[in-house]
PDB file of C-alpha atoms and ligand atoms in Angstrom:
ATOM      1  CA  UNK A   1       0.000   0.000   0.000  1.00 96.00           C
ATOM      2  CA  UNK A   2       1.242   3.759  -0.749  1.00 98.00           C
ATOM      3  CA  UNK A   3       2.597   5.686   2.333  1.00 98.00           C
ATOM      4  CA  UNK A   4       1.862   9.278   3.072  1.00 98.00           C
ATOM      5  CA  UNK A   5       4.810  10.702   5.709  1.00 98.00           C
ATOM      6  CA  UNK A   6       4.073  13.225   7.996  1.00 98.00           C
ATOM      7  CA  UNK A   7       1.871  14.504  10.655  1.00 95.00           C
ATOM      8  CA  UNK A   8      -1.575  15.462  10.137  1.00 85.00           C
ATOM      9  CA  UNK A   9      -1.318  18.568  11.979  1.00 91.00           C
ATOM     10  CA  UNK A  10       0.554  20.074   9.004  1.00 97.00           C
ATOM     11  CA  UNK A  11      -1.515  21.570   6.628  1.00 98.00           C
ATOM     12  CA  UNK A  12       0.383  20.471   3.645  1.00 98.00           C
ATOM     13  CA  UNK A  13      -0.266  16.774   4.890  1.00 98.00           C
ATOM     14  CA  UNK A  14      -3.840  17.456   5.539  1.00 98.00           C
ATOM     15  CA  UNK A  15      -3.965  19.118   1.626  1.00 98.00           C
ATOM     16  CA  UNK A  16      -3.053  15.946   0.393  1.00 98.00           C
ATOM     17  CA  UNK A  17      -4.571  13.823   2.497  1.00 98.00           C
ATOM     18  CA  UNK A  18      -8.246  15.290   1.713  1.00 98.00           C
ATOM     19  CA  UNK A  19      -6.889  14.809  -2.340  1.00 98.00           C
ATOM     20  CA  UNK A  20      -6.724  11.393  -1.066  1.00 98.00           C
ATOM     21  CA  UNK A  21      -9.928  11.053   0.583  1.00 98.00           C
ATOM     22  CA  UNK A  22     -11.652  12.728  -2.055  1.00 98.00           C
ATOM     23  CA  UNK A  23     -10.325  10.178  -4.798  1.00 98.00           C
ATOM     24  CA  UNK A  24     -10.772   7.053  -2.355  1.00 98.00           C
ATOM     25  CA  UNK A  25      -7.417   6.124  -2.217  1.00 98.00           C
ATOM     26  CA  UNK A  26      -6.221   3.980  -0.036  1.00 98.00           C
ATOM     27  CA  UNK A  27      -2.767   4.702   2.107  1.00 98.00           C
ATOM     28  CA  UNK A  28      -1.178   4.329   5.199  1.00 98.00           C
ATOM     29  CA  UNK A  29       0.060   7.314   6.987  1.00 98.00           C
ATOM     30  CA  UNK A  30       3.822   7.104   8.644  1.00 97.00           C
ATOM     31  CA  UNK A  31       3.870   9.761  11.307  1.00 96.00           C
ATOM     32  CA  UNK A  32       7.048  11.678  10.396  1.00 96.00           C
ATOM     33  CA  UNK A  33       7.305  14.989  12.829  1.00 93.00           C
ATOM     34  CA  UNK A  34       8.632  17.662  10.575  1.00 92.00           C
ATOM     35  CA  UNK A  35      11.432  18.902  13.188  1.00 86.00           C
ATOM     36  CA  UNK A  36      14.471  17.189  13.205  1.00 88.00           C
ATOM     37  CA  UNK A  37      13.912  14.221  10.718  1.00 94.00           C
ATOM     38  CA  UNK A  38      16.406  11.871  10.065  1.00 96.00           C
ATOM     39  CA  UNK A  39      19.553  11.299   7.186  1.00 96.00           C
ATOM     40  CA  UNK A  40      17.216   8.755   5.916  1.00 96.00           C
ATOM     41  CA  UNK A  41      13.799  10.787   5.640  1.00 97.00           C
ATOM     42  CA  UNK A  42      16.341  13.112   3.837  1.00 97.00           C
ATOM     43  CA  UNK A  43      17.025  10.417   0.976  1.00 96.00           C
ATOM     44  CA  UNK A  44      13.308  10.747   0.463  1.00 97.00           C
ATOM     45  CA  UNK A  45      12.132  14.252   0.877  1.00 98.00           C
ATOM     46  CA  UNK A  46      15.647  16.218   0.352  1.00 97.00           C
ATOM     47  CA  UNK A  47      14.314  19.543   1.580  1.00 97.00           C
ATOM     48  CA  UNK A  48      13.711  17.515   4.712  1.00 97.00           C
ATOM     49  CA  UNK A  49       9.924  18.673   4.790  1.00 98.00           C
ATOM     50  CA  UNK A  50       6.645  16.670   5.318  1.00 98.00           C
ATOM     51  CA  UNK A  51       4.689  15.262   3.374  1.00 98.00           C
ATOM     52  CA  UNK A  52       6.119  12.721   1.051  1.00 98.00           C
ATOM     53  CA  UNK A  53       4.723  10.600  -0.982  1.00 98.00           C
ATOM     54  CA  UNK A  54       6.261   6.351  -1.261  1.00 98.00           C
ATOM     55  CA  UNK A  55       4.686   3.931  -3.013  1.00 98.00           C
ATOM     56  CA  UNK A  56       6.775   0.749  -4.399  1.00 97.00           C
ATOM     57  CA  UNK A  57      10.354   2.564  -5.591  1.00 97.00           C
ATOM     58  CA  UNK A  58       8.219   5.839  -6.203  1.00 98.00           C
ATOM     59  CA  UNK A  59       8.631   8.857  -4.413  1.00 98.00           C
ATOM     60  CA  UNK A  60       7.324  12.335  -4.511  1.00 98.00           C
ATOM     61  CA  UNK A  61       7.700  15.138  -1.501  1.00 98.00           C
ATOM     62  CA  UNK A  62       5.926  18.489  -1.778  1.00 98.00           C
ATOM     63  CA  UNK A  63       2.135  18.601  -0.881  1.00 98.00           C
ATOM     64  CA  UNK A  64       1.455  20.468  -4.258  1.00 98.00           C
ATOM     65  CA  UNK A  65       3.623  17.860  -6.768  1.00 98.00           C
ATOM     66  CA  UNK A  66       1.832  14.858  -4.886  1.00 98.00           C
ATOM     67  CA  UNK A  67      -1.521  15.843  -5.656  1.00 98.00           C
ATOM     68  CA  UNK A  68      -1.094  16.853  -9.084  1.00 98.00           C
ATOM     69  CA  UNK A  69       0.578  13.356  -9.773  1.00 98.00           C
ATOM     70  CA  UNK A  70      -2.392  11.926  -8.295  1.00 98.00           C
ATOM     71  CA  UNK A  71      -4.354  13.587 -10.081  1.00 98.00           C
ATOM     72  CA  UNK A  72      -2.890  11.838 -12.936  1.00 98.00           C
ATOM     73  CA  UNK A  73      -3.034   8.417 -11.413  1.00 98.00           C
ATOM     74  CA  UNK A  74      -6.376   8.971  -9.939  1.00 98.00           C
ATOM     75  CA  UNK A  75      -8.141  11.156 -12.397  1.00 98.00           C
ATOM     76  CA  UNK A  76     -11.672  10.673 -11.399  1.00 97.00           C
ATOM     77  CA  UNK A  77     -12.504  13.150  -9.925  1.00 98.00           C
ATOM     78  CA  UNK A  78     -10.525  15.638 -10.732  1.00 98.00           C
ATOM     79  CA  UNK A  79      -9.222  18.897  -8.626  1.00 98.00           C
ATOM     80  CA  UNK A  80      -8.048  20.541 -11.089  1.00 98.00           C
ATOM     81  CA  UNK A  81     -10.392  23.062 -13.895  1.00 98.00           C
ATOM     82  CA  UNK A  82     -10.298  21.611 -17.135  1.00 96.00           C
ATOM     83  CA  UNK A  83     -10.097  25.568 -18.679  1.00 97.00           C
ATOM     84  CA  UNK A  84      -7.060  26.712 -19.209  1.00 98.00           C
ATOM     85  CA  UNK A  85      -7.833  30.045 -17.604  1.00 98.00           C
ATOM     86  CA  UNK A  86      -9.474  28.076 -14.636  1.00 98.00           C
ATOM     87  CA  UNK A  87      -6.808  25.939 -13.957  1.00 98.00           C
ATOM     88  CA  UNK A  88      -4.364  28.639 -13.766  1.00 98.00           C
ATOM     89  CA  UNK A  89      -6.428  30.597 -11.186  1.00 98.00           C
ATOM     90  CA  UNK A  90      -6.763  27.492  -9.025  1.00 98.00           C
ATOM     91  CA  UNK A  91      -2.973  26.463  -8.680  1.00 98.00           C
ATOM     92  CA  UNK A  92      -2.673  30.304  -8.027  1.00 98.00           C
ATOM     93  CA  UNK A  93      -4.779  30.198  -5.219  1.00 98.00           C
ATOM     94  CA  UNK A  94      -3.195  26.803  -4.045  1.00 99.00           C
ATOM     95  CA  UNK A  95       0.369  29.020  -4.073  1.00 98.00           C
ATOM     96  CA  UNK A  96      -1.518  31.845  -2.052  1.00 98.00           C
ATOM     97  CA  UNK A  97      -2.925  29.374   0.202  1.00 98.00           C
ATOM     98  CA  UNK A  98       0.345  27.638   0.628  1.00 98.00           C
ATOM     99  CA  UNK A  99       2.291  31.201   1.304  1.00 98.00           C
ATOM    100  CA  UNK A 100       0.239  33.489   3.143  1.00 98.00           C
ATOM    101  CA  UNK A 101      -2.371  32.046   4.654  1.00 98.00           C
ATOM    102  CA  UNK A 102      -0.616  29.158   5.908  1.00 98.00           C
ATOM    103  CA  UNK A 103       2.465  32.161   6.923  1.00 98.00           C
ATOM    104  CA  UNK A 104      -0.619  34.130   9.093  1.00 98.00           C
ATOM    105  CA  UNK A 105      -2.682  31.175  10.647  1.00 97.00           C
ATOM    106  CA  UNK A 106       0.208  28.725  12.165  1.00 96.00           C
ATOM    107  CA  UNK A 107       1.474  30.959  14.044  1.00 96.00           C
ATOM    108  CA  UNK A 108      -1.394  31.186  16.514  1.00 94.00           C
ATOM    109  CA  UNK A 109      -1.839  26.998  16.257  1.00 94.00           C
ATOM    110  CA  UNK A 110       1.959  27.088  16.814  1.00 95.00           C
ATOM    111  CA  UNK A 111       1.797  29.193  19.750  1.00 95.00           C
ATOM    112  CA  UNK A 112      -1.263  27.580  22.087  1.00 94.00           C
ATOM    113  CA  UNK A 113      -0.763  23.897  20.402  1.00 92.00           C
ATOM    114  CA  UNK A 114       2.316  23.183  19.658  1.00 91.00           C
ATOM    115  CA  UNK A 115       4.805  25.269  22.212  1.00 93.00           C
ATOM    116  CA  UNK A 116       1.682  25.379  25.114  1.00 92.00           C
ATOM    117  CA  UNK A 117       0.643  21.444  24.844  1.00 89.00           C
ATOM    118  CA  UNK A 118       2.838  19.833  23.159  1.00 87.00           C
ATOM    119  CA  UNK A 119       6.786  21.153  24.014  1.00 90.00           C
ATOM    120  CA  UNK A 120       5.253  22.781  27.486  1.00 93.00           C
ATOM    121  CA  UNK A 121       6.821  26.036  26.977  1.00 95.00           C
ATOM    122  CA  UNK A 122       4.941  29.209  27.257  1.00 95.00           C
ATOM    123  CA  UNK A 123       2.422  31.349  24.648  1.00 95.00           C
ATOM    124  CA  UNK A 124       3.778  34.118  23.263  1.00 96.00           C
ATOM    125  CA  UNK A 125       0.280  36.239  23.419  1.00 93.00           C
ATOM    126  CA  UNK A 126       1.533  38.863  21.518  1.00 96.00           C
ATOM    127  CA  UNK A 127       2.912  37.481  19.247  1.00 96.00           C
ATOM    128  CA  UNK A 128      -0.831  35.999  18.620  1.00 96.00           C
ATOM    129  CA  UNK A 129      -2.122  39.481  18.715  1.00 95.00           C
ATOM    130  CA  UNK A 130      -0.365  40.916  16.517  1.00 97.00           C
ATOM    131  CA  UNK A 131      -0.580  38.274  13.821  1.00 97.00           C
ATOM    132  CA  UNK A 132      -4.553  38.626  14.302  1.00 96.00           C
ATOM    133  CA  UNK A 133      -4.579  42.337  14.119  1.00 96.00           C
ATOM    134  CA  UNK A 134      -1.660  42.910  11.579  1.00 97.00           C
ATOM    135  CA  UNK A 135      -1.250  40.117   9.205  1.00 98.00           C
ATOM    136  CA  UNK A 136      -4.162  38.472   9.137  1.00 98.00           C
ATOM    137  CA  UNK A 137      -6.546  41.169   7.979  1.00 98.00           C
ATOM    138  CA  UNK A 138      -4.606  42.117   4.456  1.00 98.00           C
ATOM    139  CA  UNK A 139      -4.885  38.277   3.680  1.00 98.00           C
ATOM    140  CA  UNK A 140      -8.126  37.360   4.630  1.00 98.00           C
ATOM    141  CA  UNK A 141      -9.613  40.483   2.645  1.00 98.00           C
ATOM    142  CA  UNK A 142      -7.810  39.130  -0.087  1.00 98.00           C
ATOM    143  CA  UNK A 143      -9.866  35.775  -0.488  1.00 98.00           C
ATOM    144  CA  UNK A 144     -13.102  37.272   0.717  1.00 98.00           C
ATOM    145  CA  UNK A 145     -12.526  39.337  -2.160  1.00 98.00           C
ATOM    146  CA  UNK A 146     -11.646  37.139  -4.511  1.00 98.00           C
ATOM    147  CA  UNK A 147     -14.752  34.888  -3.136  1.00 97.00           C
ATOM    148  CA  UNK A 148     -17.061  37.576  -4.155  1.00 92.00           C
ATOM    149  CA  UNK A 149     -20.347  35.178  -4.890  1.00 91.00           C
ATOM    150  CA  UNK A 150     -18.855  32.310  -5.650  1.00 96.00           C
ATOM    151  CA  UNK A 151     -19.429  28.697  -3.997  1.00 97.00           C
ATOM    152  CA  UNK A 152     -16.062  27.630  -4.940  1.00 98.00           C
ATOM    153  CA  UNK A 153     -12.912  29.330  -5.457  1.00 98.00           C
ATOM    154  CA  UNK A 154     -11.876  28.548  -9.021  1.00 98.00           C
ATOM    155  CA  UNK A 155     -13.676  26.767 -12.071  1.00 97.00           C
ATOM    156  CA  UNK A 156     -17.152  26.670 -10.299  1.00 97.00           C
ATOM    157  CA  UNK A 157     -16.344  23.273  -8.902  1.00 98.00           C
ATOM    158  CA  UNK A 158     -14.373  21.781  -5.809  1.00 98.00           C
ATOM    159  CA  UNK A 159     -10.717  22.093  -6.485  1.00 98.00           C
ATOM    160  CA  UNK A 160      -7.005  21.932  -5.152  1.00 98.00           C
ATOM    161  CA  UNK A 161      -8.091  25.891  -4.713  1.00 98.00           C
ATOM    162  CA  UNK A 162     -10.170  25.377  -1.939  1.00 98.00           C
ATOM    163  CA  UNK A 163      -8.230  22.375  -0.530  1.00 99.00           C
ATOM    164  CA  UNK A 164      -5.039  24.637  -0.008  1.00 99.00           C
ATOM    165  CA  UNK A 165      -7.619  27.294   1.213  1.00 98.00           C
ATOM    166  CA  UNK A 166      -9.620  25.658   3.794  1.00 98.00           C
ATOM    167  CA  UNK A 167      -6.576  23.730   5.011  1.00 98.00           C
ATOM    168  CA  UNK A 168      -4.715  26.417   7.475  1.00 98.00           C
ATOM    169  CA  UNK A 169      -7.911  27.482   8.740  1.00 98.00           C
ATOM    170  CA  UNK A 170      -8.309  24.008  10.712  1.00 97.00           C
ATOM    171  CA  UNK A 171      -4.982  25.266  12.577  1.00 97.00           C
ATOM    172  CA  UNK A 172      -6.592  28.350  13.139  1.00 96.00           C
ATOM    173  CA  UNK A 173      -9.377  26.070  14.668  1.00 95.00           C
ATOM    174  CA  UNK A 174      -7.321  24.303  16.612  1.00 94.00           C
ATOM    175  CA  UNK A 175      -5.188  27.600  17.772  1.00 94.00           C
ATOM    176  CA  UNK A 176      -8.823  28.572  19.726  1.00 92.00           C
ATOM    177  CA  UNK A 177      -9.293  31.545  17.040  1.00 91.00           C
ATOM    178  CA  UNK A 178     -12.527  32.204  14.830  1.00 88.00           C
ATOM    179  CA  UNK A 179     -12.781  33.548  11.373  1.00 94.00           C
ATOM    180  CA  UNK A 180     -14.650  37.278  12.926  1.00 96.00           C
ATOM    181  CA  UNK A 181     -17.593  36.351  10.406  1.00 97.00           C
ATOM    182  CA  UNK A 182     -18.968  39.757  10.402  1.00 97.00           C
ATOM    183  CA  UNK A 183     -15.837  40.795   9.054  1.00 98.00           C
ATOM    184  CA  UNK A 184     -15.295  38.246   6.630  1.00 98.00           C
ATOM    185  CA  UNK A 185     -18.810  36.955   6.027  1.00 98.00           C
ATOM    186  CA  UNK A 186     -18.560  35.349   2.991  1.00 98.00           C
ATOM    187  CA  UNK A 187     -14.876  33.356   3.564  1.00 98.00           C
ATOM    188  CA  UNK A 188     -16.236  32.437   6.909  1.00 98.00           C
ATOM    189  CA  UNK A 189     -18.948  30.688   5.198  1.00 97.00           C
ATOM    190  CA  UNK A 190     -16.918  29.408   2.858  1.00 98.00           C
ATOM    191  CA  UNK A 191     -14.476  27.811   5.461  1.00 98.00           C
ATOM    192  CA  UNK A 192     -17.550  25.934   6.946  1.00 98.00           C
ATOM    193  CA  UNK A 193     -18.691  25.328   4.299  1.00 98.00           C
ATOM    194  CA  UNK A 194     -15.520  23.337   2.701  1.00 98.00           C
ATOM    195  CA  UNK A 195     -14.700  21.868   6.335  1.00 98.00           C
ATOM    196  CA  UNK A 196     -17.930  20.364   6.696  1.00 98.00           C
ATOM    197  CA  UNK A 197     -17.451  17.951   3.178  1.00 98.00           C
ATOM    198  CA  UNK A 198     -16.792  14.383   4.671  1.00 98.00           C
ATOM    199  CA  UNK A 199     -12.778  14.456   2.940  1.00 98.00           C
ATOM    200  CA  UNK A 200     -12.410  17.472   5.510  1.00 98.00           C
ATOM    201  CA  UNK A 201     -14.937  16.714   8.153  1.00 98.00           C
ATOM    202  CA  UNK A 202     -13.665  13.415   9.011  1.00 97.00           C
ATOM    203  CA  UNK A 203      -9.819  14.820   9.391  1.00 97.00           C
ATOM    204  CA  UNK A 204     -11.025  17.389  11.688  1.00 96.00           C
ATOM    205  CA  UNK A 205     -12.435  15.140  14.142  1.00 96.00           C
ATOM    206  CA  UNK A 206      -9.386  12.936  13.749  1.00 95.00           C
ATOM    207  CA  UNK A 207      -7.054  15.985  14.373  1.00 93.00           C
ATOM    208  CA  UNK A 208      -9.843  17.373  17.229  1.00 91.00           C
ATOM    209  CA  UNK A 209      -9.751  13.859  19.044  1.00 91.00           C
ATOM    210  CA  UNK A 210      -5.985  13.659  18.284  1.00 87.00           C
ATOM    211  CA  UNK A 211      -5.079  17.089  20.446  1.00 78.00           C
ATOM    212  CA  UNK A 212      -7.475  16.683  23.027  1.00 73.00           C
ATOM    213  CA  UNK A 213      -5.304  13.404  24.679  1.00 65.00           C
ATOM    214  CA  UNK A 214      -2.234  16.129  24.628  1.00 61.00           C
TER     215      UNK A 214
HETATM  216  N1  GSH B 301       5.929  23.284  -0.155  1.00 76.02           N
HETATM  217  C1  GSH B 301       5.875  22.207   0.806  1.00 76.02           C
HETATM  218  C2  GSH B 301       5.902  22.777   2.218  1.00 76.02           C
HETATM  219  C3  GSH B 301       5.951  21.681   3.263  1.00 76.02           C
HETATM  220  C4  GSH B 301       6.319  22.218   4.633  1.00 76.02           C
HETATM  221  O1  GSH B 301       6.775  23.371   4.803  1.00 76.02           O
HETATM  222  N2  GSH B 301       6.129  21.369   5.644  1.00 76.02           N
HETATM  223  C5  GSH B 301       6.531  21.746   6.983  1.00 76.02           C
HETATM  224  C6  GSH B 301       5.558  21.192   8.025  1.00 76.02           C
HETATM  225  S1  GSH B 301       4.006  22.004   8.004  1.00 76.02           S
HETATM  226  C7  GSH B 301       7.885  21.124   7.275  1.00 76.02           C
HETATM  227  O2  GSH B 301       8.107  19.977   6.970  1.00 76.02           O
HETATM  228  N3  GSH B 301       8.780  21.895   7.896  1.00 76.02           N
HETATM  229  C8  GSH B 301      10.058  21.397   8.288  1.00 76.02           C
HETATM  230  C9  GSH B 301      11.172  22.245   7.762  1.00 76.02           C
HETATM  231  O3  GSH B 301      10.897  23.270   7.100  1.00 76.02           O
HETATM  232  O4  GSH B 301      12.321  21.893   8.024  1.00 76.02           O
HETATM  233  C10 GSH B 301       4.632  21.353   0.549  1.00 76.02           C
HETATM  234  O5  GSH B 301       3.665  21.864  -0.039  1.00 76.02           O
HETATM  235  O6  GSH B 301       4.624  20.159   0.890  1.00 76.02           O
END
């Protein structure tokens, strides 16, 4: 069976594990924390980053390369717009996803997850606060803009665009911070409304139940 390394806490993991869940594929995941891995996860992912893909003698890091080769593999159905102009506007907003909005909502999950539960050392609070009231603003007015009306983000159909979208916003969620939905109406409704699929539903209670034992 194909093996997905890395944590499920990552947001690149979780990216590709939805892709996964969406196309029924089967895999096993190999928890692989992403600080400090070893020589030997090096021979496999060489920027020494989760997640990487293994199946048989074939392997594939980078959350974005593994789920366009699966797309290939797996084509039905597929996240990608078949348009030419569509497709380019969704792996755009997978590369925004990936940048910014993964760069302005870690920080809080970092902060009250991983220092405060998991390593035991204390929250930098304002460090939080000022990633809510400074960087996060710009970014999220960004996609509620480019939202506008639209159920989806690119192509009028579920894509990799609103995987890579809706994925750092479960960190978020797990960081104890809300999407201020009179702010951002429409990308708060969005996020709910891409979370609550079963591909991303069924992670989140996995994560949820995960975190809770720490
Ligand atoms: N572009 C990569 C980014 C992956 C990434 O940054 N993963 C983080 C964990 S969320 C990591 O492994 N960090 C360890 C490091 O940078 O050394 C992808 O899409 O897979």
């Amino acid at each position: 069976m194909p093996v997905l390394h890395g944590v499920n806490a990552s947001p690149f993991v979780r990216k590709v594990r939805v892709a996964l869940a969406e196309k029924g594929i089967d895999y096993e995941l190999n928890p692989v924390m992403p600080m400090g891995v070893s020589d030997e996860y090096k021979q496999k992912s060489p920027l020494g980053k989760i997640p990487c893909w293994e199946d048989g003698d074939y392997l594939l890091p980078d959350s974005s390369c593994i789920i366009a080769y699966l797309d290939k593999t797996h084509p039905n159905p597929s996240l990608y717009p078949s348009d030419a102009a569509s497709f380019g506007r969704a792996v755009w907003y997978e590369e925004y996803a990936d940048t910014k909005l993964v760069e302005v909502c870690t920080p809080v999950f970092f902060e009250r997850v991983v220092k405060a539960r998991i390593l035991k050392q204390p929250v930098d609070e304002e460090r939080i606060a000022s990633v809510r009231e400074n960087e996060q603003p710009p970014v999220f007015d960004y996609v509620e803009g480019q939202l506008a009306d639209r159920e989806y983000l690119a192509g009028g159909r579920f894509s990799i665009a609103d995987i890579a979208t809706a994925s750092p916003f479960v960190n978020l969620m797990h960081g104890g911070a809300t999407l201020d939905a009179s702010r951002w109406p429409k990308l708060a409704a969005y996020v709910e409304r891409i979370h609550s699929r079963p591909s991303f539903k069924a992670l989140i209670e996995e994560e949820k139940a995960a975190f809770s034992g720490q």
